[in-house]
Amino acid sequence: MKNKFWLTFFASVIIALVFCFGTGEVVLAQPIIPIPDLNLQTGTGGEPSQLVGMLQLLLLLAVISVAPAFIILMTSFTRIVIVLSFVRNALATQQIPPNQVILGLALFLTFFVMSPVFTQINEEALTPYLEEEIAFEEAVDTGGHPLREFMLNNTRDKDLALFLEVASLESPESREEVSFRALVPAFVLSELKTAFQMGFILFVPFLIIDMVVASILMSMGMFMLPPVIVSLPFKILLFVLVDGWHLVVQSLLESYV
């Protein structure tokens, strides 16, 4: 019985080795997938238009690199993400909802708020430029009008006057003459103040709940029990009953109408 067992074992090992070497030859015999070869060459252009196309490509890459700053500072993203962060801090839910959810919701709300502006820029500047109906300089000037109007409508005169005075710029006679050099920081400053005002209003009801819970615990002699642990379920319950996320998003959207 033992000899039969060992014979069976060695036969199985030999068959396995033959199978492995055999399949290895088959695998090695398979055609190799070609790897693409990329070459970057420099030379002398035959026409000036080639240089213009290269410069436009470099300009496009530069614009893409500063796109995050554009989205954050020149749109409604700043106000929205700060207010949503205030809501999470007021609820004292630590990392719920997580940062990815807060940023994602703020980004999509920004696209929703800015969609009329982006649509106007596309129809009046981008599409005519791609169809070679207007020059690049005219497209930039035309596309800046809707964005300037949006930022001016949400910028306080006090903040704009501050940057105009510091930069020693003359007071513009019309809205079209306002420089982005002074308008962008003034817009960001106004957005920060508005966001903090909305955050303060959001904090008040949850602060009242914390104070009531802390007073009740002190009157019961439960000094060692943190009031935050007890008040958290009540704050979440209140937020759910009043449909808090709906009210917050509605307030944010209506603040830009």
PDB file of C-alpha atoms in Angstrom:
ATOM      1  CA  MET A   1       0.000   0.000   0.000  1.00  0.00           C
ATOM      2  CA  LYS A   2       2.846   2.349   0.855  1.00  0.00           C
ATOM      3  CA  ASN A   3       4.636   1.683  -2.439  1.00  0.00           C
ATOM      4  CA  LYS A   4       1.444   2.300  -4.336  1.00  0.00           C
ATOM      5  CA  PHE A   5       0.935   5.589  -2.503  1.00  0.00           C
ATOM      6  CA  TRP A   6       4.440   6.843  -3.297  1.00  0.00           C
ATOM      7  CA  LEU A   7       4.144   5.806  -6.911  1.00  0.00           C
ATOM      8  CA  THR A   8       0.897   7.748  -7.217  1.00  0.00           C
ATOM      9  CA  PHE A   9       2.455  10.773  -5.518  1.00  0.00           C
ATOM     10  CA  PHE A  10       5.527  10.892  -7.786  1.00  0.00           C
ATOM     11  CA  ALA A  11       3.398  10.364 -10.871  1.00  0.00           C
ATOM     12  CA  SER A  12       1.222  13.325  -9.866  1.00  0.00           C
ATOM     13  CA  VAL A  13       4.303  15.541  -9.332  1.00  0.00           C
ATOM     14  CA  ILE A  14       5.749  14.569 -12.741  1.00  0.00           C
ATOM     15  CA  ILE A  15       2.437  15.294 -14.479  1.00  0.00           C
ATOM     16  CA  ALA A  16       2.201  18.681 -12.748  1.00  0.00           C
ATOM     17  CA  LEU A  17       5.753  19.628 -13.785  1.00  0.00           C
ATOM     18  CA  VAL A  18       5.112  18.597 -17.368  1.00  0.00           C
ATOM     19  CA  PHE A  19       1.885  20.616 -17.376  1.00  0.00           C
ATOM     20  CA  CYS A  20       3.620  23.708 -15.964  1.00  0.00           C
ATOM     21  CA  PHE A  21       6.501  23.614 -18.442  1.00  0.00           C
ATOM     22  CA  GLY A  22       4.130  22.889 -21.286  1.00  0.00           C
ATOM     23  CA  THR A  23       1.820  25.806 -20.501  1.00  0.00           C
ATOM     24  CA  GLY A  24       4.840  28.023 -19.977  1.00  0.00           C
ATOM     25  CA  GLU A  25       5.925  27.409 -23.536  1.00  0.00           C
ATOM     26  CA  VAL A  26       2.441  28.184 -24.749  1.00  0.00           C
ATOM     27  CA  VAL A  27       2.359  31.426 -22.781  1.00  0.00           C
ATOM     28  CA  LEU A  28       5.776  32.474 -24.065  1.00  0.00           C
ATOM     29  CA  ALA A  29       4.684  31.693 -27.580  1.00  0.00           C
ATOM     30  CA  GLN A  30       1.763  34.143 -27.407  1.00  0.00           C
ATOM     31  CA  PRO A  31       2.211  37.429 -29.305  1.00  0.00           C
ATOM     32  CA  ILE A  32       3.360  40.383 -27.214  1.00  0.00           C
ATOM     33  CA  ILE A  33       1.050  43.420 -27.036  1.00  0.00           C
ATOM     34  CA  PRO A  34       2.791  46.355 -28.753  1.00  0.00           C
ATOM     35  CA  ILE A  35       3.727  49.259 -26.480  1.00  0.00           C
ATOM     36  CA  PRO A  36       3.035  52.711 -27.950  1.00  0.00           C
ATOM     37  CA  ASP A  37       6.048  54.918 -28.526  1.00  0.00           C
ATOM     38  CA  LEU A  38       5.714  58.649 -27.837  1.00  0.00           C
ATOM     39  CA  ASN A  39       8.254  61.106 -29.213  1.00  0.00           C
ATOM     40  CA  LEU A  40       8.560  64.822 -28.396  1.00  0.00           C
ATOM     41  CA  GLN A  41      10.381  66.620 -31.170  1.00  0.00           C
ATOM     42  CA  THR A  42      11.448  70.223 -31.582  1.00  0.00           C
ATOM     43  CA  GLY A  43      12.195  71.847 -34.875  1.00  0.00           C
ATOM     44  CA  THR A  44      11.599  74.824 -37.101  1.00  0.00           C
ATOM     45  CA  GLY A  45       7.992  75.576 -38.007  1.00  0.00           C
ATOM     46  CA  GLY A  46       7.132  76.256 -41.593  1.00  0.00           C
ATOM     47  CA  GLU A  47       4.284  78.683 -40.891  1.00  0.00           C
ATOM     48  CA  PRO A  48       3.621  81.306 -38.159  1.00  0.00           C
ATOM     49  CA  SER A  49       0.260  79.659 -37.456  1.00  0.00           C
ATOM     50  CA  GLN A  50       2.064  76.687 -35.927  1.00  0.00           C
ATOM     51  CA  LEU A  51       3.630  78.935 -33.289  1.00  0.00           C
ATOM     52  CA  VAL A  52       0.270  80.556 -32.593  1.00  0.00           C
ATOM     53  CA  GLY A  53      -1.320  77.137 -32.082  1.00  0.00           C
ATOM     54  CA  MET A  54       1.436  76.116 -29.670  1.00  0.00           C
ATOM     55  CA  LEU A  55       1.032  79.337 -27.681  1.00  0.00           C
ATOM     56  CA  GLN A  56      -2.707  78.784 -27.458  1.00  0.00           C
ATOM     57  CA  LEU A  57      -2.085  75.260 -26.191  1.00  0.00           C
ATOM     58  CA  LEU A  58       0.282  76.543 -23.511  1.00  0.00           C
ATOM     59  CA  LEU A  59      -2.265  79.187 -22.519  1.00  0.00           C
ATOM     60  CA  LEU A  60      -4.949  76.514 -22.244  1.00  0.00           C
ATOM     61  CA  LEU A  61      -2.728  74.407 -19.985  1.00  0.00           C
ATOM     62  CA  ALA A  62      -2.068  77.454 -17.814  1.00  0.00           C
ATOM     63  CA  VAL A  63      -5.806  78.118 -17.501  1.00  0.00           C
ATOM     64  CA  ILE A  64      -6.445  74.489 -16.523  1.00  0.00           C
ATOM     65  CA  SER A  65      -3.753  74.697 -13.832  1.00  0.00           C
ATOM     66  CA  VAL A  66      -5.467  77.672 -12.157  1.00  0.00           C
ATOM     67  CA  ALA A  67      -8.979  76.265 -12.620  1.00  0.00           C
ATOM     68  CA  PRO A  68      -9.295  75.205  -8.936  1.00  0.00           C
ATOM     69  CA  ALA A  69      -8.551  78.754  -7.798  1.00  0.00           C
ATOM     70  CA  PHE A  70     -11.068  80.029 -10.353  1.00  0.00           C
ATOM     71  CA  ILE A  71     -13.787  77.693  -9.053  1.00  0.00           C
ATOM     72  CA  ILE A  72     -13.082  78.522  -5.410  1.00  0.00           C
ATOM     73  CA  LEU A  73     -12.628  82.292  -5.535  1.00  0.00           C
ATOM     74  CA  MET A  74     -14.724  83.535  -8.448  1.00  0.00           C
ATOM     75  CA  THR A  75     -17.876  81.452  -7.973  1.00  0.00           C
ATOM     76  CA  SER A  76     -20.337  80.627  -5.198  1.00  0.00           C
ATOM     77  CA  PHE A  77     -18.195  77.723  -3.947  1.00  0.00           C
ATOM     78  CA  THR A  78     -16.681  79.680  -1.045  1.00  0.00           C
ATOM     79  CA  ARG A  79     -19.975  80.594   0.584  1.00  0.00           C
ATOM     80  CA  ILE A  80     -21.546  77.189   0.053  1.00  0.00           C
ATOM     81  CA  VAL A  81     -18.695  75.082   1.435  1.00  0.00           C
ATOM     82  CA  ILE A  82     -18.281  77.326   4.514  1.00  0.00           C
ATOM     83  CA  VAL A  83     -21.996  77.198   5.358  1.00  0.00           C
ATOM     84  CA  LEU A  84     -22.090  73.413   4.977  1.00  0.00           C
ATOM     85  CA  SER A  85     -19.048  73.140   7.244  1.00  0.00           C
ATOM     86  CA  PHE A  86     -20.804  75.342   9.806  1.00  0.00           C
ATOM     87  CA  VAL A  87     -23.778  72.981   9.751  1.00  0.00           C
ATOM     88  CA  ARG A  88     -21.567  69.990  10.521  1.00  0.00           C
ATOM     89  CA  ASN A  89     -19.773  71.819  13.317  1.00  0.00           C
ATOM     90  CA  ALA A  90     -23.047  73.040  14.811  1.00  0.00           C
ATOM     91  CA  LEU A  91     -24.362  69.489  14.915  1.00  0.00           C
ATOM     92  CA  ALA A  92     -21.071  68.353  16.521  1.00  0.00           C
ATOM     93  CA  THR A  93     -21.089  65.177  14.447  1.00  0.00           C
ATOM     94  CA  GLN A  94     -17.301  65.264  13.938  1.00  0.00           C
ATOM     95  CA  GLN A  95     -16.679  63.818  10.439  1.00  0.00           C
ATOM     96  CA  ILE A  96     -20.310  63.107   9.521  1.00  0.00           C
ATOM     97  CA  PRO A  97     -20.982  63.908   6.741  1.00  0.00           C
ATOM     98  CA  PRO A  98     -17.374  63.355   5.600  1.00  0.00           C
ATOM     99  CA  ASN A  99     -15.319  65.992   3.813  1.00  0.00           C
ATOM    100  CA  GLN A 100     -15.788  64.278   0.446  1.00  0.00           C
ATOM    101  CA  VAL A 101     -19.571  64.613   0.737  1.00  0.00           C
ATOM    102  CA  ILE A 102     -19.365  68.255   1.831  1.00  0.00           C
ATOM    103  CA  LEU A 103     -17.028  69.192  -1.016  1.00  0.00           C
ATOM    104  CA  GLY A 104     -19.004  67.177  -3.575  1.00  0.00           C
ATOM    105  CA  LEU A 105     -22.315  68.757  -2.584  1.00  0.00           C
ATOM    106  CA  ALA A 106     -20.741  72.223  -2.572  1.00  0.00           C
ATOM    107  CA  LEU A 107     -19.270  71.613  -6.023  1.00  0.00           C
ATOM    108  CA  PHE A 108     -22.551  70.497  -7.585  1.00  0.00           C
ATOM    109  CA  LEU A 109     -24.460  73.354  -5.930  1.00  0.00           C
ATOM    110  CA  THR A 110     -21.843  75.712  -7.354  1.00  0.00           C
ATOM    111  CA  PHE A 111     -22.434  74.335 -10.853  1.00  0.00           C
ATOM    112  CA  PHE A 112     -26.187  74.753 -10.328  1.00  0.00           C
ATOM    113  CA  VAL A 113     -25.879  78.363  -9.169  1.00  0.00           C
ATOM    114  CA  MET A 114     -23.336  79.301 -11.843  1.00  0.00           C
ATOM    115  CA  SER A 115     -25.054  77.481 -14.718  1.00  0.00           C
ATOM    116  CA  PRO A 116     -26.773  80.653 -16.095  1.00  0.00           C
ATOM    117  CA  VAL A 117     -23.438  82.474 -16.067  1.00  0.00           C
ATOM    118  CA  PHE A 118     -21.571  79.584 -17.694  1.00  0.00           C
ATOM    119  CA  THR A 119     -24.322  79.206 -20.302  1.00  0.00           C
ATOM    120  CA  GLN A 120     -24.118  82.888 -21.206  1.00  0.00           C
ATOM    121  CA  ILE A 121     -20.317  82.710 -21.459  1.00  0.00           C
ATOM    122  CA  ASN A 122     -20.587  79.674 -23.712  1.00  0.00           C
ATOM    123  CA  GLU A 123     -23.176  81.232 -26.023  1.00  0.00           C
ATOM    124  CA  GLU A 124     -21.656  84.710 -26.284  1.00  0.00           C
ATOM    125  CA  ALA A 125     -17.914  84.021 -26.109  1.00  0.00           C
ATOM    126  CA  LEU A 126     -16.753  80.399 -26.283  1.00  0.00           C
ATOM    127  CA  THR A 127     -18.921  79.109 -29.132  1.00  0.00           C
ATOM    128  CA  PRO A 128     -18.315  82.110 -31.445  1.00  0.00           C
ATOM    129  CA  TYR A 129     -14.576  81.863 -30.776  1.00  0.00           C
ATOM    130  CA  LEU A 130     -14.456  78.142 -31.576  1.00  0.00           C
ATOM    131  CA  GLU A 131     -16.376  78.831 -34.769  1.00  0.00           C
ATOM    132  CA  GLU A 132     -13.814  81.559 -35.599  1.00  0.00           C
ATOM    133  CA  GLU A 133     -16.459  84.291 -35.626  1.00  0.00           C
ATOM    134  CA  ILE A 134     -14.654  86.507 -33.104  1.00  0.00           C
ATOM    135  CA  ALA A 135     -11.020  86.978 -32.079  1.00  0.00           C
ATOM    136  CA  PHE A 136      -9.508  85.644 -28.881  1.00  0.00           C
ATOM    137  CA  GLU A 137      -9.270  89.081 -27.229  1.00  0.00           C
ATOM    138  CA  GLU A 138     -12.910  89.818 -27.987  1.00  0.00           C
ATOM    139  CA  ALA A 139     -13.941  86.413 -26.634  1.00  0.00           C
ATOM    140  CA  VAL A 140     -12.112  87.044 -23.349  1.00  0.00           C
ATOM    141  CA  ASP A 141     -13.675  90.501 -23.010  1.00  0.00           C
ATOM    142  CA  THR A 142     -17.179  89.238 -23.863  1.00  0.00           C
ATOM    143  CA  GLY A 143     -16.913  86.220 -21.572  1.00  0.00           C
ATOM    144  CA  GLY A 144     -15.861  88.414 -18.664  1.00  0.00           C
ATOM    145  CA  HIS A 145     -19.076  90.453 -18.656  1.00  0.00           C
ATOM    146  CA  PRO A 146     -21.439  87.772 -17.209  1.00  0.00           C
ATOM    147  CA  LEU A 147     -18.903  86.780 -14.556  1.00  0.00           C
ATOM    148  CA  ARG A 148     -18.311  90.423 -13.624  1.00  0.00           C
ATOM    149  CA  GLU A 149     -22.057  91.029 -13.269  1.00  0.00           C
ATOM    150  CA  PHE A 150     -22.453  87.977 -11.026  1.00  0.00           C
ATOM    151  CA  MET A 151     -19.582  89.026  -8.778  1.00  0.00           C
ATOM    152  CA  LEU A 152     -20.751  92.652  -8.582  1.00  0.00           C
ATOM    153  CA  ASN A 153     -24.261  91.564  -7.609  1.00  0.00           C
ATOM    154  CA  ASN A 154     -22.799  89.676  -4.621  1.00  0.00           C
ATOM    155  CA  THR A 155     -20.087  92.166  -3.602  1.00  0.00           C
ATOM    156  CA  ARG A 156     -20.562  94.886  -1.025  1.00  0.00           C
ATOM    157  CA  ASP A 157     -19.693  98.421  -2.079  1.00  0.00           C
ATOM    158  CA  LYS A 158     -17.622  98.840   1.070  1.00  0.00           C
ATOM    159  CA  ASP A 159     -15.339  95.924   0.198  1.00  0.00           C
ATOM    160  CA  LEU A 160     -14.955  97.029  -3.414  1.00  0.00           C
ATOM    161  CA  ALA A 161     -14.136 100.589  -2.350  1.00  0.00           C
ATOM    162  CA  LEU A 162     -11.469  99.243   0.021  1.00  0.00           C
ATOM    163  CA  PHE A 163      -9.484  97.500  -2.711  1.00  0.00           C
ATOM    164  CA  LEU A 164      -9.976 100.365  -5.167  1.00  0.00           C
ATOM    165  CA  GLU A 165      -8.530 102.753  -2.601  1.00  0.00           C
ATOM    166  CA  VAL A 166      -5.597 100.520  -1.647  1.00  0.00           C
ATOM    167  CA  ALA A 167      -4.727  99.899  -5.312  1.00  0.00           C
ATOM    168  CA  SER A 168      -5.001 103.640  -6.049  1.00  0.00           C
ATOM    169  CA  LEU A 169      -7.535 102.980  -8.774  1.00  0.00           C
ATOM    170  CA  GLU A 170     -10.038 105.555  -9.915  1.00  0.00           C
ATOM    171  CA  SER A 171     -13.656 104.966  -9.073  1.00  0.00           C
ATOM    172  CA  PRO A 172     -15.263 103.327 -12.133  1.00  0.00           C
ATOM    173  CA  GLU A 173     -18.089 105.197 -13.789  1.00  0.00           C
ATOM    174  CA  SER A 174     -19.875 102.006 -14.907  1.00  0.00           C
ATOM    175  CA  ARG A 175     -19.961  98.355 -13.918  1.00  0.00           C
ATOM    176  CA  GLU A 176     -18.072  97.348 -17.062  1.00  0.00           C
ATOM    177  CA  GLU A 177     -15.077  99.427 -15.984  1.00  0.00           C
ATOM    178  CA  VAL A 178     -14.577  97.574 -12.687  1.00  0.00           C
ATOM    179  CA  SER A 179     -11.233  95.793 -12.775  1.00  0.00           C
ATOM    180  CA  PHE A 180     -10.997  92.132 -11.810  1.00  0.00           C
ATOM    181  CA  ARG A 181      -7.872  93.094  -9.852  1.00  0.00           C
ATOM    182  CA  ALA A 182     -10.057  94.769  -7.231  1.00  0.00           C
ATOM    183  CA  LEU A 183     -13.279  92.877  -7.837  1.00  0.00           C
ATOM    184  CA  VAL A 184     -12.050  89.343  -7.091  1.00  0.00           C
ATOM    185  CA  PRO A 185     -10.665  89.982  -3.567  1.00  0.00           C
ATOM    186  CA  ALA A 186     -13.660  92.195  -2.744  1.00  0.00           C
ATOM    187  CA  PHE A 187     -16.008  89.420  -3.859  1.00  0.00           C
ATOM    188  CA  VAL A 188     -14.174  86.840  -1.715  1.00  0.00           C
ATOM    189  CA  LEU A 189     -14.310  89.144   1.319  1.00  0.00           C
ATOM    190  CA  SER A 190     -18.052  89.659   0.857  1.00  0.00           C
ATOM    191  CA  GLU A 191     -18.616  85.938   0.459  1.00  0.00           C
ATOM    192  CA  LEU A 192     -16.750  85.227   3.686  1.00  0.00           C
ATOM    193  CA  LYS A 193     -18.835  87.716   5.650  1.00  0.00           C
ATOM    194  CA  THR A 194     -22.108  86.404   4.240  1.00  0.00           C
ATOM    195  CA  ALA A 195     -21.100  82.806   4.949  1.00  0.00           C
ATOM    196  CA  PHE A 196     -20.204  83.611   8.568  1.00  0.00           C
ATOM    197  CA  GLN A 197     -23.491  85.454   9.057  1.00  0.00           C
ATOM    198  CA  MET A 198     -25.420  82.407   7.842  1.00  0.00           C
ATOM    199  CA  GLY A 199     -23.226  80.162  10.011  1.00  0.00           C
ATOM    200  CA  PHE A 200     -24.028  82.219  13.111  1.00  0.00           C
ATOM    201  CA  ILE A 201     -27.761  81.890  12.463  1.00  0.00           C
ATOM    202  CA  LEU A 202     -27.343  78.135  12.072  1.00  0.00           C
ATOM    203  CA  PHE A 203     -25.422  77.852  15.341  1.00  0.00           C
ATOM    204  CA  VAL A 204     -28.012  79.602  17.535  1.00  0.00           C
ATOM    205  CA  PRO A 205     -30.694  76.849  17.859  1.00  0.00           C
ATOM    206  CA  PHE A 206     -28.100  74.135  18.470  1.00  0.00           C
ATOM    207  CA  LEU A 207     -26.362  76.333  21.052  1.00  0.00           C
ATOM    208  CA  ILE A 208     -29.674  76.721  22.897  1.00  0.00           C
ATOM    209  CA  ILE A 209     -30.072  72.936  22.999  1.00  0.00           C
ATOM    210  CA  ASP A 210     -26.545  72.557  24.415  1.00  0.00           C
ATOM    211  CA  MET A 211     -27.246  75.156  27.119  1.00  0.00           C
ATOM    212  CA  VAL A 212     -30.551  73.544  28.124  1.00  0.00           C
ATOM    213  CA  VAL A 213     -29.022  70.074  28.314  1.00  0.00           C
ATOM    214  CA  ALA A 214     -26.036  71.365  30.312  1.00  0.00           C
ATOM    215  CA  SER A 215     -28.353  73.138  32.782  1.00  0.00           C
ATOM    216  CA  ILE A 216     -30.452  70.010  33.271  1.00  0.00           C
ATOM    217  CA  LEU A 217     -27.389  67.828  33.859  1.00  0.00           C
ATOM    218  CA  MET A 218     -25.978  70.293  36.395  1.00  0.00           C
ATOM    219  CA  SER A 219     -29.280  70.454  38.257  1.00  0.00           C
ATOM    220  CA  MET A 220     -29.296  66.643  38.429  1.00  0.00           C
ATOM    221  CA  GLY A 221     -25.747  66.606  39.757  1.00  0.00           C
ATOM    222  CA  MET A 222     -24.352  64.762  36.734  1.00  0.00           C
ATOM    223  CA  PHE A 223     -21.195  66.850  36.439  1.00  0.00           C
ATOM    224  CA  MET A 224     -19.054  64.078  34.958  1.00  0.00           C
ATOM    225  CA  LEU A 225     -21.350  63.427  31.990  1.00  0.00           C
ATOM    226  CA  PRO A 226     -20.394  65.576  28.956  1.00  0.00           C
ATOM    227  CA  PRO A 227     -23.426  67.574  27.783  1.00  0.00           C
ATOM    228  CA  VAL A 228     -22.403  67.096  24.131  1.00  0.00           C
ATOM    229  CA  ILE A 229     -23.084  63.351  24.318  1.00  0.00           C
ATOM    230  CA  VAL A 230     -26.611  63.929  25.624  1.00  0.00           C
ATOM    231  CA  SER A 231     -27.479  66.871  23.371  1.00  0.00           C
ATOM    232  CA  LEU A 232     -26.259  65.241  20.140  1.00  0.00           C
ATOM    233  CA  PRO A 233     -29.337  63.001  19.624  1.00  0.00           C
ATOM    234  CA  PHE A 234     -31.669  65.938  20.309  1.00  0.00           C
ATOM    235  CA  LYS A 235     -29.830  68.158  17.812  1.00  0.00           C
ATOM    236  CA  ILE A 236     -29.971  65.469  15.150  1.00  0.00           C
ATOM    237  CA  LEU A 237     -33.672  64.899  15.886  1.00  0.00           C
ATOM    238  CA  LEU A 238     -34.427  68.615  15.588  1.00  0.00           C
ATOM    239  CA  PHE A 239     -32.435  68.880  12.370  1.00  0.00           C
ATOM    240  CA  VAL A 240     -34.285  65.928  10.841  1.00  0.00           C
ATOM    241  CA  LEU A 241     -37.756  67.079  11.952  1.00  0.00           C
ATOM    242  CA  VAL A 242     -37.372  70.528  10.371  1.00  0.00           C
ATOM    243  CA  ASP A 243     -35.779  69.015   7.238  1.00  0.00           C
ATOM    244  CA  GLY A 244     -32.574  70.891   7.915  1.00  0.00           C
ATOM    245  CA  TRP A 245     -30.632  69.987   4.772  1.00  0.00           C
ATOM    246  CA  HIS A 246     -33.496  71.171   2.602  1.00  0.00           C
ATOM    247  CA  LEU A 247     -33.694  74.483   4.458  1.00  0.00           C
ATOM    248  CA  VAL A 248     -29.930  75.035   4.325  1.00  0.00           C
ATOM    249  CA  VAL A 249     -29.688  74.327   0.592  1.00  0.00           C
ATOM    250  CA  GLN A 250     -32.780  76.424  -0.090  1.00  0.00           C
ATOM    251  CA  SER A 251     -31.297  79.366   1.830  1.00  0.00           C
ATOM    252  CA  LEU A 252     -28.026  79.050  -0.064  1.00  0.00           C
ATOM    253  CA  LEU A 253     -29.708  78.967  -3.468  1.00  0.00           C
ATOM    254  CA  GLU A 254     -32.077  81.839  -2.674  1.00  0.00           C
ATOM    255  CA  SER A 255     -29.186  83.981  -1.431  1.00  0.00           C
ATOM    256  CA  TYR A 256     -27.932  84.180  -5.029  1.00  0.00           C
ATOM    257  CA  VAL A 257     -31.271  84.974  -6.664  1.00  0.00           C
TER     258      VAL A 257
END
